[in-house]
Structure formats: structure tokens, C-alpha cells
Amino acid sequence: MSLTEVGVVGKTVARFGITRLPGSWSIPKIQHDLTVNMLPKSQVPKSGRIDPSPPSTVVRSLQSVVGPVTKFYYTRSNPCSLGLRFDDWYYNQNNDSDVATALHRMDDIDLQLRNFRGIRASQLAIERMIAPEEERWGDLTDEVRYVKPWVEQVKAENAEADAWDHY
């Protein structure tokens, strides 16, 4: 197991349940985001988790068109060839204060792995090299969105605080 796989097998999967809807990417979900304690006991599912609603027909048809193109270009993209994961380059804490707050809430090992991948990608870009084959992220469906649930939680909290401020 390489160093970049530790976050996938480590605390990220322990904290987030990996939800995979048919025909879509795997999306981690914060277990305490939708707490079952807020529901009456008659509505709590046996698994103890609230599953997301399946995507609409429009989203599924759009994914069927855009999905193969995205999967083809993802492995050939520059961030992937430098060993970066999708959330490493998509969520930038310098441009969004919600992302900075979300990164402070993440597990330490996931944050250290993110920083390591960023520093290694900078070094590879300076040397005009690409990451070794085993350290690249080859398939988009295997990509675990480890920052997205934290950012969504922070944005929901900010929206709720804003709603209370303007009540």
C-alpha cells in the first residue's frame, strides 16, 4: 500500500460511509450530518443511516453523456498525472473561507496526506516530471471525495446562521 492510499483506508472511511449509487461516483457522507436521532423511531431505517435520494432522470441522462468523456480525460489531466486527487485541487482554502474552515475540521492524517500530495505535485511540476504510475489516481469512480462533505456541512451551518441573523 502506498502512502497516498492511507487516507482511503484510514480514518476517512471509518468516519464517512461510502455511498455508491448505481451509475454514479462514490460520495462519502458524514454520519452525523443527517442524524437519525432527529427522526421518530418509526422512521429510522434498520441500517441506522439515511441514504440519499437517487438522482433524477435528467441527472442520470447528463451523467451518461458527460461521464465517459470525463473518465477518458481524467486520467490524462495534469493534476492526476502529478498525483493529486480531485479534492486536492478543486477545493482551495485561499479562495474560499468555507474550505479553510472545513480543512480545520478534517482528520489530521487526511490533512497531512493532502499537504504531502500538494508539496509533491509542486516538486514534480518544478522538475517537469510526472508521478509514478502507482501514485496516480487512475479511475474516476475510485475517487473518494474526502473534503466535499466537510465543505457542505460548513456551508449548511453558515446558511443556517445567516438565516437566524436575518430572521
PDB file of N, CA and C in Angstrom, residues 20-101:
ATOM      1  N   ARG A  20     -22.474   4.576  -2.714  1.00  0.00           N
ATOM      2  CA  ARG A  20     -22.334   4.473  -4.164  1.00  0.00           C
ATOM      3  C   ARG A  20     -23.701   4.190  -4.751  1.00  0.00           C
ATOM      4  N   LEU A  21     -24.250   5.184  -5.436  1.00  0.00           N
ATOM      5  CA  LEU A  21     -25.498   4.989  -6.147  1.00  0.00           C
ATOM      6  C   LEU A  21     -25.194   4.342  -7.482  1.00  0.00           C
ATOM      7  N   PRO A  22     -26.124   3.584  -8.035  1.00  0.00           N
ATOM      8  CA  PRO A  22     -25.853   2.939  -9.320  1.00  0.00           C
ATOM      9  C   PRO A  22     -25.598   3.973 -10.409  1.00  0.00           C
ATOM     10  N   GLY A  23     -24.490   3.824 -11.108  1.00  0.00           N
ATOM     11  CA  GLY A  23     -24.166   4.714 -12.211  1.00  0.00           C
ATOM     12  C   GLY A  23     -23.631   6.061 -11.799  1.00  0.00           C
ATOM     13  N   SER A  24     -23.125   6.209 -10.569  1.00  0.00           N
ATOM     14  CA  SER A  24     -22.581   7.500 -10.153  1.00  0.00           C
ATOM     15  C   SER A  24     -21.290   7.282  -9.392  1.00  0.00           C
ATOM     16  N   TRP A  25     -20.636   8.380  -9.031  1.00  0.00           N
ATOM     17  CA  TRP A  25     -19.376   8.317  -8.304  1.00  0.00           C
ATOM     18  C   TRP A  25     -19.647   8.022  -6.859  1.00  0.00           C
ATOM     19  N   SER A  26     -18.642   7.517  -6.160  1.00  0.00           N
ATOM     20  CA  SER A  26     -18.814   7.264  -4.740  1.00  0.00           C
ATOM     21  C   SER A  26     -18.648   8.577  -3.984  1.00  0.00           C
ATOM     22  N   ILE A  27     -19.588   8.846  -3.097  1.00  0.00           N
ATOM     23  CA  ILE A  27     -19.594  10.104  -2.361  1.00  0.00           C
ATOM     24  C   ILE A  27     -19.585   9.776  -0.874  1.00  0.00           C
ATOM     25  N   PRO A  28     -18.552  10.211  -0.148  1.00  0.00           N
ATOM     26  CA  PRO A  28     -18.580   9.973   1.287  1.00  0.00           C
ATOM     27  C   PRO A  28     -19.628  10.850   1.944  1.00  0.00           C
ATOM     28  N   LYS A  29     -20.196  10.371   3.028  1.00  0.00           N
ATOM     29  CA  LYS A  29     -21.255  11.094   3.700  1.00  0.00           C
ATOM     30  C   LYS A  29     -20.932  11.149   5.186  1.00  0.00           C
ATOM     31  N   ILE A  30     -21.013  12.322   5.781  1.00  0.00           N
ATOM     32  CA  ILE A  30     -20.754  12.454   7.210  1.00  0.00           C
ATOM     33  C   ILE A  30     -21.878  11.757   7.955  1.00  0.00           C
ATOM     34  N   GLN A  31     -21.522  10.881   8.868  1.00  0.00           N
ATOM     35  CA  GLN A  31     -22.543  10.090   9.540  1.00  0.00           C
ATOM     36  C   GLN A  31     -23.413  10.947  10.452  1.00  0.00           C
ATOM     37  N   HIS A  32     -22.881  12.015  11.011  1.00  0.00           N
ATOM     38  CA  HIS A  32     -23.684  12.835  11.904  1.00  0.00           C
ATOM     39  C   HIS A  32     -24.314  14.014  11.183  1.00  0.00           C
ATOM     40  N   ASP A  33     -24.200  14.068   9.851  1.00  0.00           N
ATOM     41  CA  ASP A  33     -24.791  15.159   9.096  1.00  0.00           C
ATOM     42  C   ASP A  33     -26.311  15.059   9.123  1.00  0.00           C
ATOM     43  N   LEU A  34     -26.838  13.906   8.835  1.00  0.00           N
ATOM     44  CA  LEU A  34     -28.262  13.644   8.934  1.00  0.00           C
ATOM     45  C   LEU A  34     -28.441  12.654  10.071  1.00  0.00           C
ATOM     46  N   THR A  35     -28.634  13.158  11.262  1.00  0.00           N
ATOM     47  CA  THR A  35     -28.667  12.253  12.403  1.00  0.00           C
ATOM     48  C   THR A  35     -30.002  11.555  12.478  1.00  0.00           C
ATOM     49  N   VAL A  36     -29.961  10.291  12.809  1.00  0.00           N
ATOM     50  CA  VAL A  36     -31.190   9.541  12.967  1.00  0.00           C
ATOM     51  C   VAL A  36     -31.869   9.875  14.279  1.00  0.00           C
ATOM     52  N   ASN A  37     -31.169  10.567  15.180  1.00  0.00           N
ATOM     53  CA  ASN A  37     -31.784  10.953  16.452  1.00  0.00           C
ATOM     54  C   ASN A  37     -32.862  12.006  16.244  1.00  0.00           C
ATOM     55  N   MET A  38     -32.818  12.708  15.109  1.00  0.00           N
ATOM     56  CA  MET A  38     -33.801  13.742  14.838  1.00  0.00           C
ATOM     57  C   MET A  38     -35.114  13.152  14.301  1.00  0.00           C
ATOM     58  N   LEU A  39     -35.089  11.898  13.886  1.00  0.00           N
ATOM     59  CA  LEU A  39     -36.281  11.259  13.328  1.00  0.00           C
ATOM     60  C   LEU A  39     -37.028  10.499  14.406  1.00  0.00           C
ATOM     61  N   PRO A  40     -38.344  10.349  14.228  1.00  0.00           N
ATOM     62  CA  PRO A  40     -39.065   9.441  15.129  1.00  0.00           C
ATOM     63  C   PRO A  40     -38.585   8.008  14.921  1.00  0.00           C
ATOM     64  N   LYS A  41     -38.689   7.197  15.947  1.00  0.00           N
ATOM     65  CA  LYS A  41     -38.152   5.840  15.857  1.00  0.00           C
ATOM     66  C   LYS A  41     -38.817   5.024  14.769  1.00  0.00           C
ATOM     67  N   SER A  42     -40.052   5.364  14.393  1.00  0.00           N
ATOM     68  CA  SER A  42     -40.725   4.602  13.349  1.00  0.00           C
ATOM     69  C   SER A  42     -40.132   4.863  11.976  1.00  0.00           C
ATOM     70  N   GLN A  43     -39.430   6.001  11.808  1.00  0.00           N
ATOM     71  CA  GLN A  43     -38.874   6.352  10.514  1.00  0.00           C
ATOM     72  C   GLN A  43     -37.384   6.061  10.390  1.00  0.00           C
ATOM     73  N   VAL A  44     -36.768   5.575  11.451  1.00  0.00           N
ATOM     74  CA  VAL A  44     -35.342   5.272  11.403  1.00  0.00           C
ATOM     75  C   VAL A  44     -35.141   3.975  10.626  1.00  0.00           C
ATOM     76  N   PRO A  45     -34.316   3.998   9.565  1.00  0.00           N
ATOM     77  CA  PRO A  45     -34.088   2.750   8.822  1.00  0.00           C
ATOM     78  C   PRO A  45     -33.309   1.749   9.660  1.00  0.00           C
ATOM     79  N   LYS A  46     -33.407   0.473   9.292  1.00  0.00           N
ATOM     80  CA  LYS A  46     -32.739  -0.584  10.057  1.00  0.00           C
ATOM     81  C   LYS A  46     -31.228  -0.433  10.037  1.00  0.00           C
ATOM     82  N   SER A  47     -30.699   0.129   8.943  1.00  0.00           N
ATOM     83  CA  SER A  47     -29.249   0.298   8.857  1.00  0.00           C
ATOM     84  C   SER A  47     -28.761   1.422   9.767  1.00  0.00           C
ATOM     85  N   GLY A  48     -29.685   2.288  10.224  1.00  0.00           N
ATOM     86  CA  GLY A  48     -29.292   3.406  11.073  1.00  0.00           C
ATOM     87  C   GLY A  48     -28.760   4.589  10.303  1.00  0.00           C
ATOM     88  N   ARG A  49     -28.780   4.527   8.953  1.00  0.00           N
ATOM     89  CA  ARG A  49     -28.255   5.598   8.112  1.00  0.00           C
ATOM     90  C   ARG A  49     -29.350   6.087   7.197  1.00  0.00           C
ATOM     91  N   ILE A  50     -29.322   7.348   6.917  1.00  0.00           N
ATOM     92  CA  ILE A  50     -30.266   7.932   5.978  1.00  0.00           C
ATOM     93  C   ILE A  50     -29.572   7.999   4.631  1.00  0.00           C
ATOM     94  N   ASP A  51     -30.080   7.263   3.660  1.00  0.00           N
ATOM     95  CA  ASP A  51     -29.456   7.218   2.341  1.00  0.00           C
ATOM     96  C   ASP A  51     -29.954   8.370   1.484  1.00  0.00           C
ATOM     97  N   PRO A  52     -29.097   8.885   0.597  1.00  0.00           N
ATOM     98  CA  PRO A  52     -29.528   9.988  -0.258  1.00  0.00           C
ATOM     99  C   PRO A  52     -30.547   9.517  -1.289  1.00  0.00           C
ATOM    100  N   SER A  53     -31.327  10.459  -1.778  1.00  0.00           N
ATOM    101  CA  SER A  53     -32.307  10.104  -2.801  1.00  0.00           C
ATOM    102  C   SER A  53     -31.584   9.814  -4.109  1.00  0.00           C
ATOM    103  N   PRO A  54     -32.088   8.893  -4.914  1.00  0.00           N
ATOM    104  CA  PRO A  54     -31.429   8.590  -6.187  1.00  0.00           C
ATOM    105  C   PRO A  54     -31.508   9.781  -7.131  1.00  0.00           C
ATOM    106  N   PRO A  55     -30.544   9.915  -8.037  1.00  0.00           N
ATOM    107  CA  PRO A  55     -30.538  11.069  -8.938  1.00  0.00           C
ATOM    108  C   PRO A  55     -31.732  11.048  -9.884  1.00  0.00           C
ATOM    109  N   SER A  56     -32.146  12.227 -10.329  1.00  0.00           N
ATOM    110  CA  SER A  56     -33.288  12.340 -11.229  1.00  0.00           C
ATOM    111  C   SER A  56     -32.912  11.831 -12.615  1.00  0.00           C
ATOM    112  N   THR A  57     -33.896  11.722 -13.476  1.00  0.00           N
ATOM    113  CA  THR A  57     -33.660  11.230 -14.829  1.00  0.00           C
ATOM    114  C   THR A  57     -32.803  12.199 -15.629  1.00  0.00           C
ATOM    115  N   VAL A  58     -32.940  13.495 -15.360  1.00  0.00           N
ATOM    116  CA  VAL A  58     -32.129  14.489 -16.071  1.00  0.00           C
ATOM    117  C   VAL A  58     -30.660  14.331 -15.689  1.00  0.00           C
ATOM    118  N   VAL A  59     -30.407  14.161 -14.403  1.00  0.00           N
ATOM    119  CA  VAL A  59     -29.030  13.998 -13.931  1.00  0.00           C
ATOM    120  C   VAL A  59     -28.435  12.705 -14.479  1.00  0.00           C
ATOM    121  N   ARG A  60     -29.221  11.623 -14.471  1.00  0.00           N
ATOM    122  CA  ARG A  60     -28.721  10.350 -14.996  1.00  0.00           C
ATOM    123  C   ARG A  60     -28.414  10.431 -16.485  1.00  0.00           C
ATOM    124  N   SER A  61     -29.283  11.107 -17.251  1.00  0.00           N
ATOM    125  CA  SER A  61     -29.020  11.227 -18.689  1.00  0.00           C
ATOM    126  C   SER A  61     -27.809  12.111 -18.950  1.00  0.00           C
ATOM    127  N   LEU A  62     -27.638  13.163 -18.143  1.00  0.00           N
ATOM    128  CA  LEU A  62     -26.463  14.022 -18.292  1.00  0.00           C
ATOM    129  C   LEU A  62     -25.191  13.270 -17.929  1.00  0.00           C
ATOM    130  N   GLN A  63     -25.251  12.451 -16.871  1.00  0.00           N
ATOM    131  CA  GLN A  63     -24.086  11.662 -16.491  1.00  0.00           C
ATOM    132  C   GLN A  63     -23.746  10.621 -17.548  1.00  0.00           C
ATOM    133  N   SER A  64     -24.753  10.088 -18.238  1.00  0.00           N
ATOM    134  CA  SER A  64     -24.469   9.100 -19.273  1.00  0.00           C
ATOM    135  C   SER A  64     -23.772   9.719 -20.473  1.00  0.00           C
ATOM    136  N   VAL A  65     -23.979  11.021 -20.696  1.00  0.00           N
ATOM    137  CA  VAL A  65     -23.315  11.703 -21.813  1.00  0.00           C
ATOM    138  C   VAL A  65     -21.943  12.219 -21.399  1.00  0.00           C
ATOM    139  N   VAL A  66     -21.896  12.884 -20.254  1.00  0.00           N
ATOM    140  CA  VAL A  66     -20.664  13.534 -19.811  1.00  0.00           C
ATOM    141  C   VAL A  66     -19.712  12.542 -19.141  1.00  0.00           C
ATOM    142  N   GLY A  67     -20.256  11.490 -18.526  1.00  0.00           N
ATOM    143  CA  GLY A  67     -19.433  10.542 -17.777  1.00  0.00           C
ATOM    144  C   GLY A  67     -18.303   9.907 -18.559  1.00  0.00           C
ATOM    145  N   PRO A  68     -18.555   9.312 -19.739  1.00  0.00           N
ATOM    146  CA  PRO A  68     -17.448   8.690 -20.478  1.00  0.00           C
ATOM    147  C   PRO A  68     -16.367   9.681 -20.908  1.00  0.00           C
ATOM    148  N   VAL A  69     -16.779  10.892 -21.265  1.00  0.00           N
ATOM    149  CA  VAL A  69     -15.796  11.909 -21.654  1.00  0.00           C
ATOM    150  C   VAL A  69     -14.942  12.298 -20.456  1.00  0.00           C
ATOM    151  N   THR A  70     -15.590  12.466 -19.315  1.00  0.00           N
ATOM    152  CA  THR A  70     -14.867  12.829 -18.096  1.00  0.00           C
ATOM    153  C   THR A  70     -13.910  11.717 -17.681  1.00  0.00           C
ATOM    154  N   LYS A  71     -14.365  10.481 -17.752  1.00  0.00           N
ATOM    155  CA  LYS A  71     -13.498   9.356 -17.374  1.00  0.00           C
ATOM    156  C   LYS A  71     -12.290   9.246 -18.304  1.00  0.00           C
ATOM    157  N   PHE A  72     -12.481   9.563 -19.585  1.00  0.00           N
ATOM    158  CA  PHE A  72     -11.382   9.486 -20.538  1.00  0.00           C
ATOM    159  C   PHE A  72     -10.335  10.562 -20.247  1.00  0.00           C
ATOM    160  N   TYR A  73     -10.770  11.787 -20.009  1.00  0.00           N
ATOM    161  CA  TYR A  73      -9.832  12.885 -19.815  1.00  0.00           C
ATOM    162  C   TYR A  73      -9.289  12.981 -18.396  1.00  0.00           C
ATOM    163  N   TYR A  74      -9.933  12.332 -17.442  1.00  0.00           N
ATOM    164  CA  TYR A  74      -9.486  12.465 -16.061  1.00  0.00           C
ATOM    165  C   TYR A  74      -8.087  11.886 -15.865  1.00  0.00           C
ATOM    166  N   THR A  75      -7.851  10.698 -16.406  1.00  0.00           N
ATOM    167  CA  THR A  75      -6.537  10.074 -16.201  1.00  0.00           C
ATOM    168  C   THR A  75      -5.445  10.795 -16.974  1.00  0.00           C
ATOM    169  N   ARG A  76      -5.817  11.549 -17.987  1.00  0.00           N
ATOM    170  CA  ARG A  76      -4.832  12.280 -18.787  1.00  0.00           C
ATOM    171  C   ARG A  76      -4.684  13.733 -18.324  1.00  0.00           C
ATOM    172  N   SER A  77      -5.366  14.116 -17.268  1.00  0.00           N
ATOM    173  CA  SER A  77      -5.305  15.501 -16.800  1.00  0.00           C
ATOM    174  C   SER A  77      -4.011  15.750 -16.037  1.00  0.00           C
ATOM    175  N   ASN A  78      -3.629  17.005 -15.960  1.00  0.00           N
ATOM    176  CA  ASN A  78      -2.379  17.369 -15.301  1.00  0.00           C
ATOM    177  C   ASN A  78      -2.418  17.092 -13.798  1.00  0.00           C
ATOM    178  N   PRO A  79      -3.478  17.469 -13.050  1.00  0.00           N
ATOM    179  CA  PRO A  79      -3.452  17.157 -11.613  1.00  0.00           C
ATOM    180  C   PRO A  79      -3.360  15.670 -11.327  1.00  0.00           C
ATOM    181  N   CYS A  80      -4.006  14.851 -12.157  1.00  0.00           N
ATOM    182  CA  CYS A  80      -3.946  13.405 -11.946  1.00  0.00           C
ATOM    183  C   CYS A  80      -2.540  12.875 -12.217  1.00  0.00           C
ATOM    184  N   SER A  81      -1.880  13.416 -13.231  1.00  0.00           N
ATOM    185  CA  SER A  81      -0.531  12.943 -13.547  1.00  0.00           C
ATOM    186  C   SER A  81       0.486  13.392 -12.493  1.00  0.00           C
ATOM    187  N   LEU A  82       0.143  14.403 -11.708  1.00  0.00           N
ATOM    188  CA  LEU A  82       1.026  14.833 -10.623  1.00  0.00           C
ATOM    189  C   LEU A  82       0.717  14.136  -9.310  1.00  0.00           C
ATOM    190  N   GLY A  83      -0.282  13.257  -9.313  1.00  0.00           N
ATOM    191  CA  GLY A  83      -0.611  12.510  -8.106  1.00  0.00           C
ATOM    192  C   GLY A  83      -1.626  13.186  -7.215  1.00  0.00           C
ATOM    193  N   LEU A  84      -2.274  14.247  -7.695  1.00  0.00           N
ATOM    194  CA  LEU A  84      -3.281  14.932  -6.894  1.00  0.00           C
ATOM    195  C   LEU A  84      -4.630  14.245  -7.052  1.00  0.00           C
ATOM    196  N   ARG A  85      -5.403  14.261  -5.986  1.00  0.00           N
ATOM    197  CA  ARG A  85      -6.770  13.778  -6.050  1.00  0.00           C
ATOM    198  C   ARG A  85      -7.675  14.945  -6.430  1.00  0.00           C
ATOM    199  N   PHE A  86      -8.934  14.651  -6.737  1.00  0.00           N
ATOM    200  CA  PHE A  86      -9.856  15.685  -7.212  1.00  0.00           C
ATOM    201  C   PHE A  86     -10.040  16.783  -6.168  1.00  0.00           C
ATOM    202  N   ASP A  87     -10.263  16.414  -4.921  1.00  0.00           N
ATOM    203  CA  ASP A  87     -10.498  17.413  -3.876  1.00  0.00           C
ATOM    204  C   ASP A  87      -9.241  18.201  -3.542  1.00  0.00           C
ATOM    205  N   ASP A  88      -8.055  17.671  -3.879  1.00  0.00           N
ATOM    206  CA  ASP A  88      -6.818  18.402  -3.604  1.00  0.00           C
ATOM    207  C   ASP A  88      -6.741  19.691  -4.410  1.00  0.00           C
ATOM    208  N   TRP A  89      -7.176  19.666  -5.647  1.00  0.00           N
ATOM    209  CA  TRP A  89      -7.067  20.873  -6.475  1.00  0.00           C
ATOM    210  C   TRP A  89      -8.392  21.599  -6.631  1.00  0.00           C
ATOM    211  N   TYR A  90      -9.523  20.937  -6.391  1.00  0.00           N
ATOM    212  CA  TYR A  90     -10.816  21.588  -6.584  1.00  0.00           C
ATOM    213  C   TYR A  90     -11.139  22.533  -5.430  1.00  0.00           C
ATOM    214  N   TYR A  91     -10.860  22.106  -4.206  1.00  0.00           N
ATOM    215  CA  TYR A  91     -11.140  22.936  -3.033  1.00  0.00           C
ATOM    216  C   TYR A  91      -9.864  23.645  -2.606  1.00  0.00           C
ATOM    217  N   ASN A  92      -9.852  24.969  -2.744  1.00  0.00           N
ATOM    218  CA  ASN A  92      -8.681  25.778  -2.412  1.00  0.00           C
ATOM    219  C   ASN A  92      -9.021  26.662  -1.231  1.00  0.00           C
ATOM    220  N   GLN A  93      -8.282  26.515  -0.148  1.00  0.00           N
ATOM    221  CA  GLN A  93      -8.580  27.280   1.061  1.00  0.00           C
ATOM    222  C   GLN A  93      -8.235  28.750   0.931  1.00  0.00           C
ATOM    223  N   ASN A  94      -7.414  29.121  -0.060  1.00  0.00           N
ATOM    224  CA  ASN A  94      -7.066  30.534  -0.230  1.00  0.00           C
ATOM    225  C   ASN A  94      -8.188  31.321  -0.881  1.00  0.00           C
ATOM    226  N   ASN A  95      -9.065  30.653  -1.624  1.00  0.00           N
ATOM    227  CA  ASN A  95     -10.138  31.339  -2.327  1.00  0.00           C
ATOM    228  C   ASN A  95     -11.467  31.283  -1.607  1.00  0.00           C
ATOM    229  N   ASP A  96     -11.634  30.370  -0.669  1.00  0.00           N
ATOM    230  CA  ASP A  96     -12.925  30.164  -0.030  1.00  0.00           C
ATOM    231  C   ASP A  96     -12.719  29.948   1.461  1.00  0.00           C
ATOM    232  N   SER A  97     -13.327  30.805   2.279  1.00  0.00           N
ATOM    233  CA  SER A  97     -13.164  30.667   3.727  1.00  0.00           C
ATOM    234  C   SER A  97     -13.894  29.438   4.261  1.00  0.00           C
ATOM    235  N   ASP A  98     -14.958  28.999   3.569  1.00  0.00           N
ATOM    236  CA  ASP A  98     -15.648  27.778   3.998  1.00  0.00           C
ATOM    237  C   ASP A  98     -14.734  26.560   3.867  1.00  0.00           C
ATOM    238  N   VAL A  99     -13.928  26.531   2.830  1.00  0.00           N
ATOM    239  CA  VAL A  99     -12.993  25.420   2.641  1.00  0.00           C
ATOM    240  C   VAL A  99     -11.925  25.444   3.730  1.00  0.00           C
ATOM    241  N   ALA A 100     -11.466  26.638   4.093  1.00  0.00           N
ATOM    242  CA  ALA A 100     -10.460  26.736   5.159  1.00  0.00           C
ATOM    243  C   ALA A 100     -11.024  26.216   6.480  1.00  0.00           C
ATOM    244  N   THR A 101     -12.274  26.564   6.777  1.00  0.00           N
ATOM    245  CA  THR A 101     -12.911  26.056   7.995  1.00  0.00           C
ATOM    246  C   THR A 101     -13.088  24.549   7.925  1.00  0.00           C
TER     247      THR A 101
END
